Each structure stands twice: as C-alpha cells, then as structure tokens.
CSV table of C-alpha atoms in Angstrom, one decimal:
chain,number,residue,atom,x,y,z
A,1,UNK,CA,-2.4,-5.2,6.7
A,2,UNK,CA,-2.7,-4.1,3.0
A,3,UNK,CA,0.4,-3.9,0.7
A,4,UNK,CA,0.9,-1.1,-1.6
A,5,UNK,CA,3.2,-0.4,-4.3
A,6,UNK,CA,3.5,3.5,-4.7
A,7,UNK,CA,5.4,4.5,-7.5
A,8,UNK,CA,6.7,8.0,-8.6
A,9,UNK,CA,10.1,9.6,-9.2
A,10,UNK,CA,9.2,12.5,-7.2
A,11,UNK,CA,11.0,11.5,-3.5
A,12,UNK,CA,9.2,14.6,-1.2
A,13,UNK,CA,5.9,13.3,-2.9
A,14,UNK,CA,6.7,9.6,-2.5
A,15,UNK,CA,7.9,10.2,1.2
A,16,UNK,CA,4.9,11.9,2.6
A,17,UNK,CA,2.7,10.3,1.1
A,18,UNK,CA,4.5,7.0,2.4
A,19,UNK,CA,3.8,8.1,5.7
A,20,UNK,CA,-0.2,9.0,5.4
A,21,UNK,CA,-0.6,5.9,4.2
A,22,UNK,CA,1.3,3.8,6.7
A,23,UNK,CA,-0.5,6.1,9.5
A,24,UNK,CA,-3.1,5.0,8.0
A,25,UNK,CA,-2.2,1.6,8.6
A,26,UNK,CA,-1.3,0.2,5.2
A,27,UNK,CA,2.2,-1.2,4.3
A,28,UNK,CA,4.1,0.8,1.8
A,29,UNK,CA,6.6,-0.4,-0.7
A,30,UNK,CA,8.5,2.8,-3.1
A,31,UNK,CA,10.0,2.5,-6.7
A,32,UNK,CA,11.0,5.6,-8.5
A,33,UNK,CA,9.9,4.3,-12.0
A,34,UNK,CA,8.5,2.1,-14.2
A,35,UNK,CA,10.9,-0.6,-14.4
A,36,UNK,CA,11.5,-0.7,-10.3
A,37,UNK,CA,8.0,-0.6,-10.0
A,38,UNK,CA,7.3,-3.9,-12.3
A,39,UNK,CA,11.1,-5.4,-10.5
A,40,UNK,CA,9.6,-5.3,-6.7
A,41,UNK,CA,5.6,-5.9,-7.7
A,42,UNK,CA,4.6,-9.1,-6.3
A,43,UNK,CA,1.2,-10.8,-5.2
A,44,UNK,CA,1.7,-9.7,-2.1
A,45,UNK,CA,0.8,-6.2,-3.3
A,46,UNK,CA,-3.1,-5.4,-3.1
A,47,UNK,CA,-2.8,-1.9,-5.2
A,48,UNK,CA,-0.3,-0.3,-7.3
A,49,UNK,CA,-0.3,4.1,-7.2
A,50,UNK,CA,1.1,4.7,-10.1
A,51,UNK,CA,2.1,7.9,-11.6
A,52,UNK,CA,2.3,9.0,-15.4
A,53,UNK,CA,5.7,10.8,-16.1
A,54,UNK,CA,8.5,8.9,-14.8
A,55,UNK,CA,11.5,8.3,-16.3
A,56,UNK,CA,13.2,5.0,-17.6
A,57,UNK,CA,9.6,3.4,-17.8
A,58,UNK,CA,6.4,5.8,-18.1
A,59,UNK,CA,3.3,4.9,-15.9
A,60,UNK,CA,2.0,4.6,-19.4
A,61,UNK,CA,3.9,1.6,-20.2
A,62,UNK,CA,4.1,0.2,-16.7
A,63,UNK,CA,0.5,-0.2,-16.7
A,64,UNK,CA,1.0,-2.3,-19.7
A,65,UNK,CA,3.1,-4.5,-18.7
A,66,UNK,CA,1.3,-4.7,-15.0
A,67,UNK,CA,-1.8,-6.1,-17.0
A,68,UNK,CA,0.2,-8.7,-19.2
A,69,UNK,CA,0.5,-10.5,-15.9
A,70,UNK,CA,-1.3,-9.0,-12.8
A,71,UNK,CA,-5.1,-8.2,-12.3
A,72,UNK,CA,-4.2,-5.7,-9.1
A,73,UNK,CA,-6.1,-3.1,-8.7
A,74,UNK,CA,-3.9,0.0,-10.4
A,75,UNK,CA,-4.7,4.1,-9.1
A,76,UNK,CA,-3.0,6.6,-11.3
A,77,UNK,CA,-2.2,9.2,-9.8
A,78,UNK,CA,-0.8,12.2,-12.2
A,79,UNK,CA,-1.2,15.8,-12.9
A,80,UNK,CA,-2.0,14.8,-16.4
A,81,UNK,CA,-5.2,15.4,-15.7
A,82,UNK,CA,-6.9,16.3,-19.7
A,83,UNK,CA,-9.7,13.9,-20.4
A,84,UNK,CA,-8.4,12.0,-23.0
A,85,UNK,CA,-5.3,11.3,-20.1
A,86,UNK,CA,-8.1,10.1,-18.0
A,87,UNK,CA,-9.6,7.9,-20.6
A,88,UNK,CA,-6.8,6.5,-22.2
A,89,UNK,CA,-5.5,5.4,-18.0
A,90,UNK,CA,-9.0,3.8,-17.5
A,91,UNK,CA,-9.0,2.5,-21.1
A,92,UNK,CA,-5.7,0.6,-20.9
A,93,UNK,CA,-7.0,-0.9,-17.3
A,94,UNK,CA,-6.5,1.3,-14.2
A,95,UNK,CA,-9.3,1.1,-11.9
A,96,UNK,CA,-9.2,4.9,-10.9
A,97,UNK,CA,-7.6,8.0,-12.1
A,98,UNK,CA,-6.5,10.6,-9.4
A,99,UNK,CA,-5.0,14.2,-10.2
A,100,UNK,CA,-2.7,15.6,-8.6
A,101,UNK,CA,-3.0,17.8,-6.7
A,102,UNK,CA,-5.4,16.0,-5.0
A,103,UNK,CA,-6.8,15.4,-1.0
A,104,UNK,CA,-5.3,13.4,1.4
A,105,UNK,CA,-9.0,12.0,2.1
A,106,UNK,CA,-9.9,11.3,-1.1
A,107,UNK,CA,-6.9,9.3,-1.5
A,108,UNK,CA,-7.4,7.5,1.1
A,109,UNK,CA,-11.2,6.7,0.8
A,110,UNK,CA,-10.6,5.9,-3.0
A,111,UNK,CA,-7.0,3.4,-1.7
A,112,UNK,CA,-9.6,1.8,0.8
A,113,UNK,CA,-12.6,1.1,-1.6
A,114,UNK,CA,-10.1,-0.6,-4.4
A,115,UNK,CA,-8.7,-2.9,-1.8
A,116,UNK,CA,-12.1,-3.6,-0.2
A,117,UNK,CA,-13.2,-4.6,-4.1
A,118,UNK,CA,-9.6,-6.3,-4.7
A,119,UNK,CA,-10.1,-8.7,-1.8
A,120,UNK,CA,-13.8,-9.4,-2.4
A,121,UNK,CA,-12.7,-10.9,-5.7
A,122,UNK,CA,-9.3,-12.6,-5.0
C-alpha cells in the first residue's frame, strides 16, 4: 500500500479527500502546514500533496526544504492557479501542479501515475 503525506490547513478539504484516497486504497498521513508536513515526512512516504497557502510554513517554502533532502515525488495542489504559480511550483521541483478546484479522477489518475514513476526509480 502507497503512503501519502497530504498537507493543507483546510480540515473539510483534508478530511474528504483523506477518505477518497484511502477508498482508494492508499494510506494517508495529514499535517496542517509546512512545518508538520516536513516534522512527520519520512521514506516511508511515496508522494507529498502539497498545498500553497498555509500558514506557519507556505507550500512555497516546504517544497524547499522537501528537496534539500528528499527526491519524493511532490503534487501541488492550490488554487493559485496563474501561470507563473504553475511555473515557479514545477521550477522549484514539484512533479505536477493541480488547481483547485479540481476532479476527484484526475487526482487520482495523476496520485497513481507519480507513484507508478516514483517506484520505478527507487
């Protein structure tokens, strides 16, 4: 079973979208920020959800300090959704960039293909 770190300060979001993914069959882990996200991420997580505005640490800055020492895969997923958002997410080394709002399949298909990649390369 796949591990997953999401991470967003927005609890209804986190919660249900906790649940598609573990019906889904995945194993979910929550933080509400930056700093609890890079406190509980571990090797056994195979892909971080990440989202942009949070407080204490920004997904920004968590995504810095995820790369200093981890080469999971990273999915932000924010309703900053402007181009250069986009660019500077993929530029500073997520693997995908997901606006919210988005579709529960989408998610899903674009969660499976990063961990499919993720283990072919461990």
């Amino acid at each position: 079973m796949s591990k997953i770190l999401l991470v967003d300060d927005d609890i209804e979001l986190t919660d249900l979208l906790a649940e598609v993914l573990r019906l889904t069959g995945f194993e979910v882990e929550v933080a509400n920020n930056g700093q609890e996200a890079l406190d509980k991420l571990n090797e056994s997580h195979q892909l971080v959800l990440l989202d942009i505005m949070m407080p204490v640490l920004n997904g920004i800055e968590t995504l810095k300090k995820i790369r200093q020492t981890s080469n999971v895969p990273v999915m932000m997923l924010t309703a900053r959704g402007e181009e250069i958002d986009r660019v500077l997410g993929l530029e500073l080394g997520a693997d995908d960039y997901l606006v919210k709002p988005f579709s529960y399949m989408e998610l899903l298909s674009r969660v499976k293909a990063l961990i499919r990649r993720y283990k072919v390369y461990q």
